[in-house]
Coordinates of C-alpha atoms in Angstrom, one line a residue:
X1 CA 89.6 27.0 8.9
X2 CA 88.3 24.9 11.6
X3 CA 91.5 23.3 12.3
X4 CA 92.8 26.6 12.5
X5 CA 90.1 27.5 14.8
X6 CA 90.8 24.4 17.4
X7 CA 94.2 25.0 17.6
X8 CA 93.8 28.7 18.5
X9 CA 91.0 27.6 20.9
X10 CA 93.8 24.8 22.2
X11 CA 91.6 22.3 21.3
X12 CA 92.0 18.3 19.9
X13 CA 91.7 18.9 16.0
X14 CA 92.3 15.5 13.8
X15 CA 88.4 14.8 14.2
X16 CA 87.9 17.6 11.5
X17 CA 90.7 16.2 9.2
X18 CA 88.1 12.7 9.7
X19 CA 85.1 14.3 9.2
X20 CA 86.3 16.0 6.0
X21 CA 87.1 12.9 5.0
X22 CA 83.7 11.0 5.5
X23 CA 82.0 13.7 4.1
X24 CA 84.0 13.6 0.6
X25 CA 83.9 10.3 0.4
X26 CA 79.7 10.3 0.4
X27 CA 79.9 13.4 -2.2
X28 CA 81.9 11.3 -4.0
X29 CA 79.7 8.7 -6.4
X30 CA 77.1 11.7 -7.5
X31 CA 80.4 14.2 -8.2
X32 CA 81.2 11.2 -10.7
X33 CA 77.8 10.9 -12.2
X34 CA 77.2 14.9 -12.8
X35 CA 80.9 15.4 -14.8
X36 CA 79.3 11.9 -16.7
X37 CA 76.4 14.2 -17.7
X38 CA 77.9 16.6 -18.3
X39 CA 80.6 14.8 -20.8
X40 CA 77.2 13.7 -22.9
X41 CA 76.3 17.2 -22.5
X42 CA 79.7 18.6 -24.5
X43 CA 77.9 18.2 -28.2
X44 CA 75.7 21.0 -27.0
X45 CA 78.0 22.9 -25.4
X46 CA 80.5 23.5 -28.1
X47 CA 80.3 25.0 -31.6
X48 CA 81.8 21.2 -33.8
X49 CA 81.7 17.8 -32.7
X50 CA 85.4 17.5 -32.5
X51 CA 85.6 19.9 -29.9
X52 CA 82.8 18.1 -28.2
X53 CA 84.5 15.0 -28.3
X54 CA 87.9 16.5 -27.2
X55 CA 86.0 17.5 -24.3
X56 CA 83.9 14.5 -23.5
X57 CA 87.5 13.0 -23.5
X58 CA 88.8 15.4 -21.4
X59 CA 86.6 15.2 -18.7
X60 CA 86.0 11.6 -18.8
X61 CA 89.5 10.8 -18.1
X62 CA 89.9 13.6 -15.5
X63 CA 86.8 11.8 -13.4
X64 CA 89.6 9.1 -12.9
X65 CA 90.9 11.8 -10.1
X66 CA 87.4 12.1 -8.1
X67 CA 88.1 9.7 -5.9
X68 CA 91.7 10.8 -5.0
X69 CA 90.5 14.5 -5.2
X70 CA 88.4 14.8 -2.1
X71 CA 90.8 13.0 0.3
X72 CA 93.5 15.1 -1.5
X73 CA 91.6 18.6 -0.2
X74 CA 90.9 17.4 3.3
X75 CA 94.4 16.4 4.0
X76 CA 95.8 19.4 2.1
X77 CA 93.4 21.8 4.0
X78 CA 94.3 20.2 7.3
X79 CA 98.3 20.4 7.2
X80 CA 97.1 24.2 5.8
X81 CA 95.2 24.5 8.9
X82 CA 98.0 23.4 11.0
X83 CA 100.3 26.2 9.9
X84 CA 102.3 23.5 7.7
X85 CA 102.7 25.0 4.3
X86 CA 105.3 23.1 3.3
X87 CA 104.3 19.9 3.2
X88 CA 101.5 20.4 0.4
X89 CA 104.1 22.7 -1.3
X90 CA 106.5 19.9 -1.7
X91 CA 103.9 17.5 -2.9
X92 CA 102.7 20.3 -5.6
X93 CA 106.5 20.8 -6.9
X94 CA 106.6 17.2 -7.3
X95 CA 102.9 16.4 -9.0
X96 CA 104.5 19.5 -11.2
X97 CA 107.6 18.0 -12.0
X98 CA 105.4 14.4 -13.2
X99 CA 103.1 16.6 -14.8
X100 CA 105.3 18.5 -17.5
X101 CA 107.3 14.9 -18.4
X102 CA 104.3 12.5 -18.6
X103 CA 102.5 15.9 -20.4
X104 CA 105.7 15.6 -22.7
X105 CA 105.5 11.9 -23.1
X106 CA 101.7 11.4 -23.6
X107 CA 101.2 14.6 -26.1
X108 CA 104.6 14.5 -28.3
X109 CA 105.5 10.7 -28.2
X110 CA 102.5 8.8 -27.9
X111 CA 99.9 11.2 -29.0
X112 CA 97.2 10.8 -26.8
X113 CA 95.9 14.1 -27.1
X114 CA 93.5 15.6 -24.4
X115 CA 93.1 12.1 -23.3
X116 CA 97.0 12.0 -22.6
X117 CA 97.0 15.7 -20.7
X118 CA 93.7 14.2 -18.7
X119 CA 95.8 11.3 -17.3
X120 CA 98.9 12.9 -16.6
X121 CA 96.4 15.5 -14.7
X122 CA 95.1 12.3 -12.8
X123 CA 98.4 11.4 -12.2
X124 CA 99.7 14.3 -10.5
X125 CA 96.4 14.1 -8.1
X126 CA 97.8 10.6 -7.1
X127 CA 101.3 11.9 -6.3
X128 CA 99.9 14.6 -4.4
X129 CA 97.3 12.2 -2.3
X130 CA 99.8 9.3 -1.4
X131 CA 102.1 11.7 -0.7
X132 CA 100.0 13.7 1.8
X133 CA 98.7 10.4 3.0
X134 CA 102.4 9.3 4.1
X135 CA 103.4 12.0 5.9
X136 CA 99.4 12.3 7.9
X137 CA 99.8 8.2 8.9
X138 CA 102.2 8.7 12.0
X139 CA 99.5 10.7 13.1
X140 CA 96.6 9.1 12.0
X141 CA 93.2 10.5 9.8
X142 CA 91.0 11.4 12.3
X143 CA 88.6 9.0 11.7
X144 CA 88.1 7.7 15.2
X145 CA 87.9 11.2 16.6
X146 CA 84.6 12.2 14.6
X147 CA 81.8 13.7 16.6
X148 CA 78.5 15.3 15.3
X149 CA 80.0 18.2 16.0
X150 CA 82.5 18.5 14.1
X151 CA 80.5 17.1 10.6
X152 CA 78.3 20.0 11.7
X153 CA 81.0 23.1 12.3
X154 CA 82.7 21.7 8.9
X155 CA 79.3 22.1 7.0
X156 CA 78.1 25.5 8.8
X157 CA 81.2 26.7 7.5
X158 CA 82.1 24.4 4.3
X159 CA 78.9 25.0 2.7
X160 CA 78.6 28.5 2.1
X161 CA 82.0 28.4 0.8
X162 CA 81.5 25.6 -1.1
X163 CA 78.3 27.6 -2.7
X164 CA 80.9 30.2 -3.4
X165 CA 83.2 28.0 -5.5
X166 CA 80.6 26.7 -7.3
X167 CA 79.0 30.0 -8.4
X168 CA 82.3 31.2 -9.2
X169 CA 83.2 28.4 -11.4
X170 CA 79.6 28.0 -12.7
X171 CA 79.9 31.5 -14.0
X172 CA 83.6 31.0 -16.1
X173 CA 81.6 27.7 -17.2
X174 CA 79.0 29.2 -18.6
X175 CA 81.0 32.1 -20.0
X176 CA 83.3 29.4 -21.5
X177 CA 80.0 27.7 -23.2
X178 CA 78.6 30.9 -24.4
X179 CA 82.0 32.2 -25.8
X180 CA 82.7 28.4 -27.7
X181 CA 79.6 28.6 -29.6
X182 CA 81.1 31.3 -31.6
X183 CA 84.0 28.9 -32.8
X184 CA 87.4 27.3 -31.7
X185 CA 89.1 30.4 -32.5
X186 CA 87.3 32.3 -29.9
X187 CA 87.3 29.4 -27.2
X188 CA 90.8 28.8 -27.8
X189 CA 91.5 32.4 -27.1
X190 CA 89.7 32.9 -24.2
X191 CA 91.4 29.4 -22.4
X192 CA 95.0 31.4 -23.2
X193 CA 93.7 34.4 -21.9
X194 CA 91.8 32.9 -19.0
X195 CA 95.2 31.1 -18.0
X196 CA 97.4 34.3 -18.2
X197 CA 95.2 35.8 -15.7
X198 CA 94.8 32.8 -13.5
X199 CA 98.4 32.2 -13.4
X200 CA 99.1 36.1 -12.3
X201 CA 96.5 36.4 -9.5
X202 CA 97.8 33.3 -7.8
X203 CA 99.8 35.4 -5.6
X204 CA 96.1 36.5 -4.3
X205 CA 94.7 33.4 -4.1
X206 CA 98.0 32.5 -1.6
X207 CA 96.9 35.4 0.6
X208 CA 93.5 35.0 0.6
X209 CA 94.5 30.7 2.4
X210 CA 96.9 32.7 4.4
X211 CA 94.3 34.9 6.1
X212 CA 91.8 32.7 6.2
X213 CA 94.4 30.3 8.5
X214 CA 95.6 33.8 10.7
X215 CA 92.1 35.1 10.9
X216 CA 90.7 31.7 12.1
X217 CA 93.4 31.2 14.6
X218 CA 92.8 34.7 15.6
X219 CA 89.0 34.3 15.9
X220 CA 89.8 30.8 17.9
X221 CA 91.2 32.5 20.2
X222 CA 88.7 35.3 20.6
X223 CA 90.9 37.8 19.3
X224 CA 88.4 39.2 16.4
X225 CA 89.4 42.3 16.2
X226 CA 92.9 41.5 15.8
X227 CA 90.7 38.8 13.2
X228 CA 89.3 42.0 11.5
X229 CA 92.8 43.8 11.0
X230 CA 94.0 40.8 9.4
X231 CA 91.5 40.5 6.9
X232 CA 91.6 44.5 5.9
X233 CA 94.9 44.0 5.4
X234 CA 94.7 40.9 3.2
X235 CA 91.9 42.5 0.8
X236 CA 93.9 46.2 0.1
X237 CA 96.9 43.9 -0.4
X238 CA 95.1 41.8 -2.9
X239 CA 92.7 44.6 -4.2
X240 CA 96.5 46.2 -5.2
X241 CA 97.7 43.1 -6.6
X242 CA 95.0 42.4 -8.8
X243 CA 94.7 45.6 -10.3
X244 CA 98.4 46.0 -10.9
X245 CA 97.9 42.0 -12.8
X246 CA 95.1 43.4 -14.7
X247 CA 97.1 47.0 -16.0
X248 CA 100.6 44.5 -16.8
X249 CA 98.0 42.2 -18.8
X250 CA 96.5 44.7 -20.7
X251 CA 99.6 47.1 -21.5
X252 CA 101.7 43.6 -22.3
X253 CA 98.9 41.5 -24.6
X254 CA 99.8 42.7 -27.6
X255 CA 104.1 42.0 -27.2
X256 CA 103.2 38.5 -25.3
X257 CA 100.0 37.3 -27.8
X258 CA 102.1 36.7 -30.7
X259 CA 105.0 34.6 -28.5
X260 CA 102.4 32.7 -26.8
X261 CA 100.8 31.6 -29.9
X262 CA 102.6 31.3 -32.7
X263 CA 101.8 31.0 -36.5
X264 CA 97.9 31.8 -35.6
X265 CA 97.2 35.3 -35.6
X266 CA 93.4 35.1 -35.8
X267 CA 93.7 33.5 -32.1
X268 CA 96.2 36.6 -31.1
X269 CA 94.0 38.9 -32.7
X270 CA 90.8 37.8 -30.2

């Protein structure tokens, strides 16, 4: 957003792309140390111990990615910001395409497990970063160009939304916790449903990055009312997408349960 904001303003933008960067890389040693916690935590989080170890596992394995994570979501947010979509598209498609075969190769042939989907997971964050990073060096990272300024404008406006993300992913957490201590069945059924639903509204979560790079260049410009238009639009677009996802979901659970999950219809059943 606040590259999207220079560039309608016509001002220099790498130092935010710098900034992001710095910031990240101070958030992230504690990042590390709470998802450590939070792996010791898993025994009392879930309903038997081999849950809780598939878990601790799980998110061991994934904290591999930290470290590539951060840099990963500054570069990706700045080509967003630049109106380069396709770039980071390119680089998903590709983590993707790693991410099915080494998911193939680490779950069927050399059974790893959750510790096998982890890695690929970290994988696929790697792919995405270095590939990001190769395309960003002609033109530099931005680190030269940092000001005060812009590590203040990136936290006046990263923070709040940050606070967002977290609440929001807090609040499936802790639904996810409360729902696991009434048995795998019913965790395993939520995740499947959870996933369905994810995977249908990411058509909204596409429009709401869209906006949020046409609104800002708008706003950068001092066009806000144009700004304002842009935005209505966007929510009664996704207010009619998401209820449409949620009707299809509910009228097609019962023919798609049984396909999805096989052979278990206590899991279909919840």
């Amino acid at each position: 957003i606040c590259v999207a904001q220079a560039i309608g303003r016509g001002e220099a933008h790498d130092g935010y792309l710098g900034a992001g960067l710095r910031i990240g890389a101070r958030a992230t040693l504690p990042t590390i140390l709470a998802l450590i916690a939070l792996g010791f935590a898993t025994p009392a989080l879930l309903s038997t111990p081999e849950s809780a170890a598939a878990a601790r596992d799980y998110i061991w394995v994934r904290t591999l990615s930290i470290p590539m994570l951060f840099p990963l979501m500054a570069l990706r947010e700045a080509f967003y910001g630049r109106g380069d979509t396709t770039t980071p598209l390119r680089a998903i498609i590709a983590a993707n395409g790693v991410n099915i075969v080494f998911n193939w190769l680490c779950v069927e042939v050399l059974h790893w497990g959750v510790r096998g989907v982890a890695f690929t997971t970290v994988m696929a964050v790697a792919l995405q970063l270095v590939w990001l990073a190769r395309v960003q060096r002609p033109r530099g990272f931005g680190l030269r160009d940092v000001t005060p300024a812009h590590t203040r404008e990136l936290l006046t406006i990263g923070l709040p939304f940050a606070t967002q993300k977290l609440l929001e992913t807090g609040a499936f957490a802790g639904i996810a916790a409360m729902i696991a201590h009434t048995g795998d069945t019913s965790a395993a059924a939520h995740q499947v449903g959870l996933q369905l639903l994810l995977l249908g509204n990411l058509p909204s979560v596409a429009l709401g990055e869209a906006v949020s790079l046409v609104a800002g260049r708008l706003a950068g410009a001092g066009e806000l009312q144009r700004a304002r238009e842009a935005a209505s639009f966007a929510l009664r677009l996704g207010v009619g997408w998401a209820s449409s996802v949620a009707l299809v979901a509910a009228l097609l659970a019962p023919l798609v349960g049984p396909r999805l999950v096989p052979g278990d219809d206590e899991i279909v059943l919840v």
